[in-house]
Tab-separated table of C-alpha atoms and ligand atoms in Angstrom:
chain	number	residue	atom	x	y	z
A	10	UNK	CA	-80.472	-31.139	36.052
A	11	UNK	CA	-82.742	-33.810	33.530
A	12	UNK	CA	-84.728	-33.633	31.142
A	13	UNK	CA	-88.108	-32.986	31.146
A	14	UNK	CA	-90.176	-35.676	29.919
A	15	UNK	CA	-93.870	-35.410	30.861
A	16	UNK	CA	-95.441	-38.691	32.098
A	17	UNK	CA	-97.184	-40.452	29.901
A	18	UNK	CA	-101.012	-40.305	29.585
A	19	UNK	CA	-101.282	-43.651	29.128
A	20	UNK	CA	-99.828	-44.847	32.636
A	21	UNK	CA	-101.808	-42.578	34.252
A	22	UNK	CA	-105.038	-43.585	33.225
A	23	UNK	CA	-103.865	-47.106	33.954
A	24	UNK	CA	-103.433	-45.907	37.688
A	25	UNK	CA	-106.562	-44.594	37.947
A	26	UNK	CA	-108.408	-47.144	36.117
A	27	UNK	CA	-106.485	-48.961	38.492
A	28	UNK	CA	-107.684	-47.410	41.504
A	29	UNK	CA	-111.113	-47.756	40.478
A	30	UNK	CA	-111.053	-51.278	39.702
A	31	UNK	CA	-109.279	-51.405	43.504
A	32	UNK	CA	-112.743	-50.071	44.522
A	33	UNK	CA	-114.563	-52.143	43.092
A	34	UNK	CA	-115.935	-50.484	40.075
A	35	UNK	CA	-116.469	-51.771	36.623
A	36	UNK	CA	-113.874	-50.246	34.367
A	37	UNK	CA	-114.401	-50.079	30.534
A	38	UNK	CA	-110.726	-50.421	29.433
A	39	UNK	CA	-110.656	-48.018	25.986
A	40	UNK	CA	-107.712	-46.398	26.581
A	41	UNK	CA	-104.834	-49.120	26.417
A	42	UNK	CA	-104.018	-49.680	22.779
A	43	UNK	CA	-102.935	-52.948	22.637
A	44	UNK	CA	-103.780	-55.892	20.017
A	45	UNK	CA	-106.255	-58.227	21.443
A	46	UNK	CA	-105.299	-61.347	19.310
A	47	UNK	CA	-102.997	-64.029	20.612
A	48	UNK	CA	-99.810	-64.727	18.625
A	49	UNK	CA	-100.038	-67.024	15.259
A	50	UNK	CA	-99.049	-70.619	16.353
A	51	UNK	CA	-96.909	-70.537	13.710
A	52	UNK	CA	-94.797	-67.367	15.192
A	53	UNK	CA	-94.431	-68.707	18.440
A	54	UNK	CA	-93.427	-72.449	16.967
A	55	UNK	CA	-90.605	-70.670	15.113
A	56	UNK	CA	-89.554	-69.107	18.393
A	57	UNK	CA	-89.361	-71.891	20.064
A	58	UNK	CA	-87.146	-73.574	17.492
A	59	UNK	CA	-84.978	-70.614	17.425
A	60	UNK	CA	-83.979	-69.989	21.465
A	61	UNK	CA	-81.190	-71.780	21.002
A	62	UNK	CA	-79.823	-68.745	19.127
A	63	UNK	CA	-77.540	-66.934	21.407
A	64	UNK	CA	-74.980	-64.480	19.294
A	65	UNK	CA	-75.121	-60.861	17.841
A	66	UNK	CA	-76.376	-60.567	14.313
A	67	UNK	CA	-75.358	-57.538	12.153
A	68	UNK	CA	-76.620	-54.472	13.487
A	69	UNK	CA	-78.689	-54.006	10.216
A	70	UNK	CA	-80.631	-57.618	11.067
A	71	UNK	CA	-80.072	-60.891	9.752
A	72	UNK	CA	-79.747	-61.112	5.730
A	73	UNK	CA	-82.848	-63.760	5.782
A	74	UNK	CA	-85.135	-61.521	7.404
A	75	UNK	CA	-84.069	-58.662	5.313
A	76	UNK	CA	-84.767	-60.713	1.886
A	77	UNK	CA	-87.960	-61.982	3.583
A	78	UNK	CA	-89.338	-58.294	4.808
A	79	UNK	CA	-88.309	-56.409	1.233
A	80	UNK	CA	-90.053	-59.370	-0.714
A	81	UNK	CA	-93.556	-59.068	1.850
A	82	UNK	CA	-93.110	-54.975	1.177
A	83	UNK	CA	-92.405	-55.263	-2.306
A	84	UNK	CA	-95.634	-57.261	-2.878
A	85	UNK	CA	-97.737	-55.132	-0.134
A	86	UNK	CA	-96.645	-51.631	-1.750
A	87	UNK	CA	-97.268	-52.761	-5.369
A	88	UNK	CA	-93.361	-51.702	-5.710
A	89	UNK	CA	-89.672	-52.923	-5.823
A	90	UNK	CA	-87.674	-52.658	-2.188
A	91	UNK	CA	-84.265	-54.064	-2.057
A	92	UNK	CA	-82.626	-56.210	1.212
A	93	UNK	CA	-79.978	-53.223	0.994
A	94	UNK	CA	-83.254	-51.094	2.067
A	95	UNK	CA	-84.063	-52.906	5.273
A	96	UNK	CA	-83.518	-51.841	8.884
A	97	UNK	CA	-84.569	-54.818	11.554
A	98	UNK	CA	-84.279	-53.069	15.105
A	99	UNK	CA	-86.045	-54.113	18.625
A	100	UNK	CA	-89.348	-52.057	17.610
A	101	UNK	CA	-90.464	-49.621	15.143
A	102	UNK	CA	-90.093	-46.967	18.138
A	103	UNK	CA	-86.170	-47.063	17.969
A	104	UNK	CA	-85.926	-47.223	14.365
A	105	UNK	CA	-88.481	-43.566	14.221
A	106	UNK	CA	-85.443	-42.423	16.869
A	107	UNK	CA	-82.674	-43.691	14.458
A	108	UNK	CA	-83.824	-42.070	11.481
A	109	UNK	CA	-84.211	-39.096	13.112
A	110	UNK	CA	-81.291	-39.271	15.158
A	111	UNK	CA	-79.845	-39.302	11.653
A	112	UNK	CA	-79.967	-35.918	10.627
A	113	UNK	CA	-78.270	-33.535	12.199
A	114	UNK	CA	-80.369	-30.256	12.229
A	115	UNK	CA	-84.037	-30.889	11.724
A	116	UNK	CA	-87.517	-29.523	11.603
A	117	UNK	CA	-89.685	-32.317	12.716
A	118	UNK	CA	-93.468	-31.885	11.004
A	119	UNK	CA	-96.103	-33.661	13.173
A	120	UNK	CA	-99.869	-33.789	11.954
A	121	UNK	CA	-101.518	-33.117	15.289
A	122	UNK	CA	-103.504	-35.178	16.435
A	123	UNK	CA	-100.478	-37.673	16.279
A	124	UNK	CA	-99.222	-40.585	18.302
A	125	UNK	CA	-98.076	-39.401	21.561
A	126	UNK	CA	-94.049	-40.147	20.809
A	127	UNK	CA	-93.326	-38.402	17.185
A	128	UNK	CA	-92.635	-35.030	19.138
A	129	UNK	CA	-90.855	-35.970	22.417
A	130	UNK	CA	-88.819	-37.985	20.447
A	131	UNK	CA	-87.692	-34.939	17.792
A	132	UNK	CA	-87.208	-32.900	21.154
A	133	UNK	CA	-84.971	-35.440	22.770
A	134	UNK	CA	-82.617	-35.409	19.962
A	135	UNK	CA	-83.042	-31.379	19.976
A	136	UNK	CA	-84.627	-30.990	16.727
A	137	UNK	CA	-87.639	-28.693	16.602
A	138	UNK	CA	-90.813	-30.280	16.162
A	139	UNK	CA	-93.758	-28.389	14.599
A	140	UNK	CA	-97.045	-29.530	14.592
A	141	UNK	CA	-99.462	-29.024	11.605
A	142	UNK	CA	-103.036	-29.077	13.298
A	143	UNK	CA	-106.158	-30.690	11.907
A	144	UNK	CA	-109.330	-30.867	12.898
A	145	UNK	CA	-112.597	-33.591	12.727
A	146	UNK	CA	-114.139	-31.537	9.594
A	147	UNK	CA	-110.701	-32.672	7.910
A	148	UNK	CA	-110.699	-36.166	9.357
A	149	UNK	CA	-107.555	-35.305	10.466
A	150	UNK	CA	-105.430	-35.260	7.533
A	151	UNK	CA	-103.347	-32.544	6.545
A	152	UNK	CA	-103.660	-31.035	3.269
A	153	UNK	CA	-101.515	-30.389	0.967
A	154	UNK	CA	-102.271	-26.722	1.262
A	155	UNK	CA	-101.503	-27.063	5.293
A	156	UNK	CA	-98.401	-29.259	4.844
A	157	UNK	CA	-97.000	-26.393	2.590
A	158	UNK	CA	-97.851	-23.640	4.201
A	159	UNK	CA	-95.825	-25.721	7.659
A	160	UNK	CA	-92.975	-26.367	5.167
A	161	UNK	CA	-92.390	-22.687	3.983
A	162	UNK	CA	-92.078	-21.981	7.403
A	163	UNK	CA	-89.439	-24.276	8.303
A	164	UNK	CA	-87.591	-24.304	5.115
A	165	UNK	CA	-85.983	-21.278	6.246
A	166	UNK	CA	-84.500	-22.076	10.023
A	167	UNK	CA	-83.115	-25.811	8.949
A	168	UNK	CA	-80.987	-28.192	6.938
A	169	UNK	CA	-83.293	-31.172	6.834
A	170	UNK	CA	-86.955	-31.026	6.527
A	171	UNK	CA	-88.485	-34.312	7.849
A	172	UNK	CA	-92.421	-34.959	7.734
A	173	UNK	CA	-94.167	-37.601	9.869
A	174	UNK	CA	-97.316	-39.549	8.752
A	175	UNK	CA	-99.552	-42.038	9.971
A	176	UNK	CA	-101.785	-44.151	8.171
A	177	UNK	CA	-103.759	-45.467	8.975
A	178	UNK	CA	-103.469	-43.501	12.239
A	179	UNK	CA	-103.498	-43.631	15.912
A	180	UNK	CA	-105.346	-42.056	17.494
A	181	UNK	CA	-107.593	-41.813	14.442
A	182	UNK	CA	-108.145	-45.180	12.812
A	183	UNK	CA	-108.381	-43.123	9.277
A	184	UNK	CA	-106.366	-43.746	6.228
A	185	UNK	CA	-104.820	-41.034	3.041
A	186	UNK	CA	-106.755	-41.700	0.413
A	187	UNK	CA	-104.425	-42.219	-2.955
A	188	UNK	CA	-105.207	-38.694	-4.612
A	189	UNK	CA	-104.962	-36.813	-0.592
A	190	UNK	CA	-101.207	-39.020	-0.941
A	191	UNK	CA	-100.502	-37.798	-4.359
A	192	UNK	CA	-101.074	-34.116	-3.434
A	193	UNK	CA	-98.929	-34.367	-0.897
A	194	UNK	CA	-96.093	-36.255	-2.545
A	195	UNK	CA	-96.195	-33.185	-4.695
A	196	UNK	CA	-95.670	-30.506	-2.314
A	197	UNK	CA	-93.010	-32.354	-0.757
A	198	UNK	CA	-91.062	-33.059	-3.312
A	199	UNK	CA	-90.802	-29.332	-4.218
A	200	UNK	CA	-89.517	-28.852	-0.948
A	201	UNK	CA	-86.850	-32.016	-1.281
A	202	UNK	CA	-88.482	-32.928	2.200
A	203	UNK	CA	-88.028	-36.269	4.050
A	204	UNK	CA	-90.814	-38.471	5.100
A	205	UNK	CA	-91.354	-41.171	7.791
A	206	UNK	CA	-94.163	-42.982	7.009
A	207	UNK	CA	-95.696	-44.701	9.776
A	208	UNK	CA	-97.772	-48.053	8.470
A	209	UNK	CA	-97.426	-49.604	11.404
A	210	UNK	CA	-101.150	-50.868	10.991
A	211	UNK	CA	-101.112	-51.249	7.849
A	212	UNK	CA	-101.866	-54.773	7.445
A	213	UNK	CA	-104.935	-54.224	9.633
A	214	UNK	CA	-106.817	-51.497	7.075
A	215	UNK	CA	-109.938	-52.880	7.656
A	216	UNK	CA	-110.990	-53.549	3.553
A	217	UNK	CA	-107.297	-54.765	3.146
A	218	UNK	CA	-106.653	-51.191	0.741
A	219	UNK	CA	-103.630	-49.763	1.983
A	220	UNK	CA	-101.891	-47.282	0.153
A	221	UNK	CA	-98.052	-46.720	0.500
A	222	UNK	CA	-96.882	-43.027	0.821
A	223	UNK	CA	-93.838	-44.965	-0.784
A	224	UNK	CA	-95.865	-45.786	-3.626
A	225	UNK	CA	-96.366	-41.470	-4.684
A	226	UNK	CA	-92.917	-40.735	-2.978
A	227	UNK	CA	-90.818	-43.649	-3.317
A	228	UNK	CA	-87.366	-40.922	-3.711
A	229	UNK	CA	-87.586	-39.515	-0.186
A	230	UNK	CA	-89.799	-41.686	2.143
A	231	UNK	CA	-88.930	-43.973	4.740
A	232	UNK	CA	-91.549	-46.558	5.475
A	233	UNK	CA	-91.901	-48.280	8.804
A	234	UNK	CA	-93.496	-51.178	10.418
A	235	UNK	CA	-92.945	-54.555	12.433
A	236	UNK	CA	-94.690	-57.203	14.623
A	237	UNK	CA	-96.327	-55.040	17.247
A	238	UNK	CA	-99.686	-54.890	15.567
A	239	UNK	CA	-100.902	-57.131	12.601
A	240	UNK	CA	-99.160	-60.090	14.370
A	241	UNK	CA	-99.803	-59.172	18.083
A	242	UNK	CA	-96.368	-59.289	19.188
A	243	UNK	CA	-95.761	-55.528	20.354
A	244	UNK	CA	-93.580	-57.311	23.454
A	245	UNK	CA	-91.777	-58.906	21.004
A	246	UNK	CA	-90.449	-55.881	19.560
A	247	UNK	CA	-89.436	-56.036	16.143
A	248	UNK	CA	-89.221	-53.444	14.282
A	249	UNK	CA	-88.724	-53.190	10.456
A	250	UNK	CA	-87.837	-49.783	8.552
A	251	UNK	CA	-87.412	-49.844	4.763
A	252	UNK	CA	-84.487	-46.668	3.095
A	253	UNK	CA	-85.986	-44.603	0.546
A	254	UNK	CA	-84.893	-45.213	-3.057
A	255	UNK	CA	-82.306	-42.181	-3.372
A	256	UNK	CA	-80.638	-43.361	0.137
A	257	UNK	CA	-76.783	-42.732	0.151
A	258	UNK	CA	-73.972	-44.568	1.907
A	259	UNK	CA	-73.738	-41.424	4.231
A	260	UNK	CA	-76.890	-42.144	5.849
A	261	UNK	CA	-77.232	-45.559	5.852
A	262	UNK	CA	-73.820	-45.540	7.454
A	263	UNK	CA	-74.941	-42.759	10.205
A	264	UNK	CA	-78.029	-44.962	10.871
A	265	UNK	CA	-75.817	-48.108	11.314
A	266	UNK	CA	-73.761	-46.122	13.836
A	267	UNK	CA	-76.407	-44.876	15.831
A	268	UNK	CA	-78.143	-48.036	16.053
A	269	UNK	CA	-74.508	-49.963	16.951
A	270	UNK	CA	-74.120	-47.721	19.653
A	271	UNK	CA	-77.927	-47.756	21.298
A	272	UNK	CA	-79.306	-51.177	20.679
A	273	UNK	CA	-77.152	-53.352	18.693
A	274	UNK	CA	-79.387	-54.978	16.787
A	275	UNK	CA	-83.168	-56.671	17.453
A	276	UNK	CA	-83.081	-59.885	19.564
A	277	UNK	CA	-81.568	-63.068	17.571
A	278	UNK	CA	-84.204	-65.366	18.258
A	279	UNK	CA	-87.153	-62.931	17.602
A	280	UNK	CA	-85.543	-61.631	14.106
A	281	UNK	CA	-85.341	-66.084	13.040
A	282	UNK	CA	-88.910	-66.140	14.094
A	283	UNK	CA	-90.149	-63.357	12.334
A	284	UNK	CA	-89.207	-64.949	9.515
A	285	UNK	CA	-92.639	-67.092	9.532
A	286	UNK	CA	-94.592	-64.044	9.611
A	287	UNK	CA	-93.149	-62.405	6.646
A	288	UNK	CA	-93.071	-65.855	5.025
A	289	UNK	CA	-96.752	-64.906	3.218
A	290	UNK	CA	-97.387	-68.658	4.748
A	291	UNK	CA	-101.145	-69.231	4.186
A	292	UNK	CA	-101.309	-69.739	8.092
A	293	UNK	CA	-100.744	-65.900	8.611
A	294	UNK	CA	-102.159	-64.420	5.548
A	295	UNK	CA	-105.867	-66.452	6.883
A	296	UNK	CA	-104.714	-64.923	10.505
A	297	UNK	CA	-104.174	-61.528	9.603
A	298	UNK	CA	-107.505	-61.292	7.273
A	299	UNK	CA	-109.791	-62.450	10.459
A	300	UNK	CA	-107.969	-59.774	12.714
A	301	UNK	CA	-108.836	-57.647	9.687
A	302	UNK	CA	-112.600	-59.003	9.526
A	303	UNK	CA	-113.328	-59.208	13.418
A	304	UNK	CA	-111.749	-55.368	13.439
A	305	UNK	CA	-113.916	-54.415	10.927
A	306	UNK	CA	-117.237	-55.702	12.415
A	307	UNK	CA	-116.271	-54.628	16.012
A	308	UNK	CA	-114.729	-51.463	14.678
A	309	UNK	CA	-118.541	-50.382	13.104
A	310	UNK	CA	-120.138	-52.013	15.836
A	311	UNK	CA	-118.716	-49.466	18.635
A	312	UNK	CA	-118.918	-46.579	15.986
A	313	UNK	CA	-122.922	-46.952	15.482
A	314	UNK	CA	-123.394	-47.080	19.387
A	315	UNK	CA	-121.191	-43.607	19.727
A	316	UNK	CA	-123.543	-41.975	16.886
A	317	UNK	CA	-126.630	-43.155	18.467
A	318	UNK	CA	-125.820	-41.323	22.167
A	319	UNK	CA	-124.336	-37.954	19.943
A	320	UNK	CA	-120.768	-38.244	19.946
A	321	UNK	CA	-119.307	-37.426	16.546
A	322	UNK	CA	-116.928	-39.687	14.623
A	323	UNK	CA	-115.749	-40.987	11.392
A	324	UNK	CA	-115.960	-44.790	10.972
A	325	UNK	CA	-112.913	-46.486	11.610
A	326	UNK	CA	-111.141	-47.698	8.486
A	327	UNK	CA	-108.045	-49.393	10.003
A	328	UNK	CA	-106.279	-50.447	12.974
A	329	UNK	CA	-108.159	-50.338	16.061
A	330	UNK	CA	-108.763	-46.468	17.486
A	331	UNK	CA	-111.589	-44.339	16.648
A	332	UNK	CA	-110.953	-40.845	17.491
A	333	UNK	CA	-114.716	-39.161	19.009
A	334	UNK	CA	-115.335	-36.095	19.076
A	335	UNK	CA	-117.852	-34.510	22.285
A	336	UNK	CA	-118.401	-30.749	20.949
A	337	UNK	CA	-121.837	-31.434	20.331
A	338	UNK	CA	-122.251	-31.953	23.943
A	339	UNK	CA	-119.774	-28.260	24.662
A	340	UNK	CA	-122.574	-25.825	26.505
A	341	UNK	CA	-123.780	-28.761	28.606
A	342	UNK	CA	-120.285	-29.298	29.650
A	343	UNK	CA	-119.429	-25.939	29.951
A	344	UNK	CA	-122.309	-25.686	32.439
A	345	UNK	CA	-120.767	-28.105	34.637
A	346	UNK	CA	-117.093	-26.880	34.951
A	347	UNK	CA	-115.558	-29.351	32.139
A	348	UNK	CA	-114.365	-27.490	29.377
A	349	UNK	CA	-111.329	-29.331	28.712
A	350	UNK	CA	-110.523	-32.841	27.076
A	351	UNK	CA	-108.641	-34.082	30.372
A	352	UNK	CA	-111.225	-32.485	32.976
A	353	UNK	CA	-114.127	-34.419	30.798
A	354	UNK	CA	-111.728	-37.845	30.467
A	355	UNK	CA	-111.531	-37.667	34.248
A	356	UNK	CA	-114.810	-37.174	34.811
A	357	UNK	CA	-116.054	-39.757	32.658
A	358	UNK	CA	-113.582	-41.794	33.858
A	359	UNK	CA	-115.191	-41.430	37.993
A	360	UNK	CA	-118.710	-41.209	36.775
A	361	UNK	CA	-118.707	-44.415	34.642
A	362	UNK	CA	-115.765	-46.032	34.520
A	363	UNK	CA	-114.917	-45.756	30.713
A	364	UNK	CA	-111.402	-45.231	30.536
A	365	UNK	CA	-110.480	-43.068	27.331
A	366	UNK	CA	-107.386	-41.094	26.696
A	367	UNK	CA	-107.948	-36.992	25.627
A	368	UNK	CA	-106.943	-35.686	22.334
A	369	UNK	CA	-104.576	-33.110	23.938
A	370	UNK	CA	-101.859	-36.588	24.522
A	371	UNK	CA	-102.228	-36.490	20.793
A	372	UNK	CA	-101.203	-32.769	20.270
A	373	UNK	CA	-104.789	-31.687	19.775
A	374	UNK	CA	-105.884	-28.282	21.445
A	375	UNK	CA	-106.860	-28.936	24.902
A	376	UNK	CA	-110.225	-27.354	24.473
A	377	UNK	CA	-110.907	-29.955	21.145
A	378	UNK	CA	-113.145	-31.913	23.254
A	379	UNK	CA	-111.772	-35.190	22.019
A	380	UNK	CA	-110.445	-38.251	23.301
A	381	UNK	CA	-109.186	-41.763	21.711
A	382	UNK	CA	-110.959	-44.820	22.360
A	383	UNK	CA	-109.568	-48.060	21.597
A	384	UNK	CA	-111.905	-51.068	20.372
A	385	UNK	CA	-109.727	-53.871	21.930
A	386	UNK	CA	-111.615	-54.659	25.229
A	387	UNK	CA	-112.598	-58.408	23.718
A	388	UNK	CA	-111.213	-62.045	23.569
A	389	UNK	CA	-109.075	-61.987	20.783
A	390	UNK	CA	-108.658	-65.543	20.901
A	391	UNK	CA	-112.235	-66.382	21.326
A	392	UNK	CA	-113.006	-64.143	18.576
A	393	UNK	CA	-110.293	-65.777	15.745
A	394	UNK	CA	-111.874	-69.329	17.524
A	395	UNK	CA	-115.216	-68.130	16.072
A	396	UNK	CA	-114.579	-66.718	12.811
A	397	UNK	CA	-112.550	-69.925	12.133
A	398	UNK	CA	-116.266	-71.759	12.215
A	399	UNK	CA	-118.319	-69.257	10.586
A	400	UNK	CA	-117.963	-66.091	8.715
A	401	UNK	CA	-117.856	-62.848	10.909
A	402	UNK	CA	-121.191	-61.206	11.471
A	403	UNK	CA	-123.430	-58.638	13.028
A	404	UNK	CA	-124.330	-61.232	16.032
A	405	UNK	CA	-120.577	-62.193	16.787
A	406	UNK	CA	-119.550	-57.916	16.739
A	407	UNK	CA	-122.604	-57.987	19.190
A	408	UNK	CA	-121.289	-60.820	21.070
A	409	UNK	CA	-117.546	-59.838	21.190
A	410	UNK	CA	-118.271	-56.280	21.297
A	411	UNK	CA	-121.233	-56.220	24.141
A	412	UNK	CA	-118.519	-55.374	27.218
A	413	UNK	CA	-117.604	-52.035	25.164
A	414	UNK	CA	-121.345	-51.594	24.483
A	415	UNK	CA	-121.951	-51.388	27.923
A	416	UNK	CA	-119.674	-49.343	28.644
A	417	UNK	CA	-120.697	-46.661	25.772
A	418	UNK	CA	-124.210	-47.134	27.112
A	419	UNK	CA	-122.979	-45.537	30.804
A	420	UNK	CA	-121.222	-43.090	28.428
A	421	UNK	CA	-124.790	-42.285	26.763
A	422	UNK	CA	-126.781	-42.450	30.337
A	423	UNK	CA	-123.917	-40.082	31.908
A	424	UNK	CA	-124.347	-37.825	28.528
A	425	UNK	CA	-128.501	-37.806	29.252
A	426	UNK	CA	-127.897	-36.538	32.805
A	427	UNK	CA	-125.785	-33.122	31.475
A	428	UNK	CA	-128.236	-32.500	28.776
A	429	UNK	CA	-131.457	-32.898	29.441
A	430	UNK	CA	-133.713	-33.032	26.492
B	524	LIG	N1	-96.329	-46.073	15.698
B	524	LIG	C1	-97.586	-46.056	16.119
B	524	LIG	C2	-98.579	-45.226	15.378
B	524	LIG	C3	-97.981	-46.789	17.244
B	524	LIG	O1	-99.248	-46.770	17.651
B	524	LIG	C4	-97.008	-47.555	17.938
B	524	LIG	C5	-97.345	-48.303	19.149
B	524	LIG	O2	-98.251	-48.032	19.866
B	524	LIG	C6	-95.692	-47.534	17.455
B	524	LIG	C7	-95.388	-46.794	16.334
B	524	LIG	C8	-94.581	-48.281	18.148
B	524	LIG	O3	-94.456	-49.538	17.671
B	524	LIG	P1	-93.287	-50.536	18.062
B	524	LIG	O4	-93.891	-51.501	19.025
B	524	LIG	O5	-92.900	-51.167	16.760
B	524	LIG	O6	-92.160	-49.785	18.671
């Protein structure tokens, strides 16, 4: 007997995007959400100086790199994390599995629509995972009022009460605003309830304005991040997590276990390179504000198109996903036998080409009508090449962006044919 584990969404579409492109046919690659940009010299100089590096570090990650990530946090989170804080692990993935893993009976709270491995991941280690369900009138945040209502719920069937969030968020691109943060920081702490916050893309918030759950929640939240996004390295994998303040030995000690018996620690000469990238060298601070820039411009760019053919969404404000939103189009659809975010992916997938993922991967109802597209089918290093000469404009989103505009305008012309005005 194994497990079930469905198979992922994302390597399917790659097959069939696959098999189209086999054909012959144009495919318009939004559904693979990987960073565009090339690696910062500087990174991959360090790495080269570092192969030589061949033994273990501490499971926990080299001291260095600790110092290094809690100073770059510190200053990023307008607060005060310690070394002692810092988990280094081969990606932020296994470090969401080791905190979990931590806890021995759990109930896992998910805002839906979430990244596709928050929930299998709670399953795998048999915890039950709950999803709190938003919708696009709520830009899909929870509320305080929804997070509670979830909590009172759980509170009752387990030990540990452990709350994921996202900002900003796949599959969203949208970020807590610092009052939606403090609301929530208040419901959870009357429910002494864990958080994982997920600022993976943090670093990429297009107007450079994160805010830190761990800023309204410092006590009980578990920040995490790494290279995979902001510096391009997601093959990397380098991870960083960051304790809450009230940590005890008990569970750093668990996490240290878990991690010594799964992955050891995060590769040697990786962790000695990552070192230049928490550095706050002037090199990557000017290379992560023109990812932030060109993100921006292409980010609006592709979000103006979508509202000119109808489909519904709420400019991106960080990372690179905007979640859209086809209800608008819903009798039209109906009419032709797609009522269902993976029967209209797949069908917009044949008809045109544009490969997007559905919003049920993301724990959305299936009937939502949404789907994730991902703003990352450019030159990243033709793009940083150009905003190095000039600053980042209209005509350059135009220039970088005009492959995805394409592709939204077979989008718009297969639209036109189900709805005739
Ligand atoms: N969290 C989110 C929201 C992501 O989108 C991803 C990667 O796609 C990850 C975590 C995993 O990151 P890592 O490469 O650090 O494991």
């Amino acid at each position: 007997m194994y497990r079930q584990i469905p198979p992922s969404s994302t390597l399917l579409l790659n097959e069939q995007s696959a098999a189209l492109a086999e054909k012959g046919q144009q495919v318009y690659r939004f559904g693979f959400g990987q960073s565009p940009f090339p690696i910062c010299q500087l990174l991959e100089d360090a790495l080269k100086q570092n192969a030589y590096r061949k033994a273990y570090t501490p499971v926990q990650g080299i001291v260095e790199l600790r110092e290094s990530v809690a100073a770059f946090h510190s200053k990023f989170e307008q607060r005060s994390v310690h070394a002692d804080q810092v988990f280094i692990a081969p990606g932020s993935k296994s470090l969401l599995y080791t905190i979990m893993c931590a806890y021995a009976d759990a109930a896992v709270l998910i805002p839906a629509p979430a990244w596709v491995s928050y929930a299998p991941q709670a399953e795998l280690l048999g915890h039950q995972a709950i999803l709190m369900q938003t919708d696009y009138a709520q830009r899909y945040r929870i509320t305080a009022e929804i997070l509670e209502r979830h909590l009172i719920e759980a509170a009752g069937l387990h030990k540990t009460l452990l709350v994921v969030l996202n900002s900003p968020g796949n599959p969203d691109g949208l970020c807590y605003d610092a009052w939606e943060l403090a609301d929530l920081a208040a419901v959870l702490d009357k429910y002494q309830a864990w958080v994982i916050s997920d600022e993976i893309y943090a670093p990429l918030q297009h107007q450079n304005q994160h805010v830190s759950m761990a800023k309204y929640y410092p006590q009980r939240t578990f920040v995490t991040s790494g290279l995979s996004k902001w510096a391009g390295a997601g093959g990397w994998r380098l991870g960083v997590a960051i304790l809450p303040e009230t940590y005890d030995s008990e569970l750093k000690q668990a996490m240290l276990g878990i991690a010594s018996e799964t992955y050891s620690c995060a590769s040697t000469p990786i962790q000695y390179a990552a070192l230049a990238a928490y550095s706050g060298h002037p090199l990557m601070e000017e290379y992560v504000g023109q990812q932030r820039n060109i993100l921006q411009g292409i980010g609006n760019l592709i979000y103006l198109a979508l509202t000119k053919i109808g489909i519904r969404a709420h400019a991106p404000q960080g990372g690179f996903y905007l979640l859209i939103d086809f209800s608008a189009f819903r009798e039209a659809l109906d009419k032709v036998g797609l009522s269902t975010d993976s029967q209209l992916c797949s069908a917009i997938l044949n008809n045109t080409g544009v490969a997007l993922l559905p919003g049920v991967a993301f724990g959305l109802p299936q009937n939502a009508l949404a789907a994730r597209l991902a703003y990352v089918d450019f030159d990243g290093k033709q793009a940083l090449e150009d905003i190095s000469l000039q600053d980042w404009n209209m005509g350059l989103s135009k220039k970088h962006g005009q492959k995805m505009l394409n592709g939204i305008a077979k989008l718009g012309d297969y639209l036109a044919t189900l709805s005739p005005q």
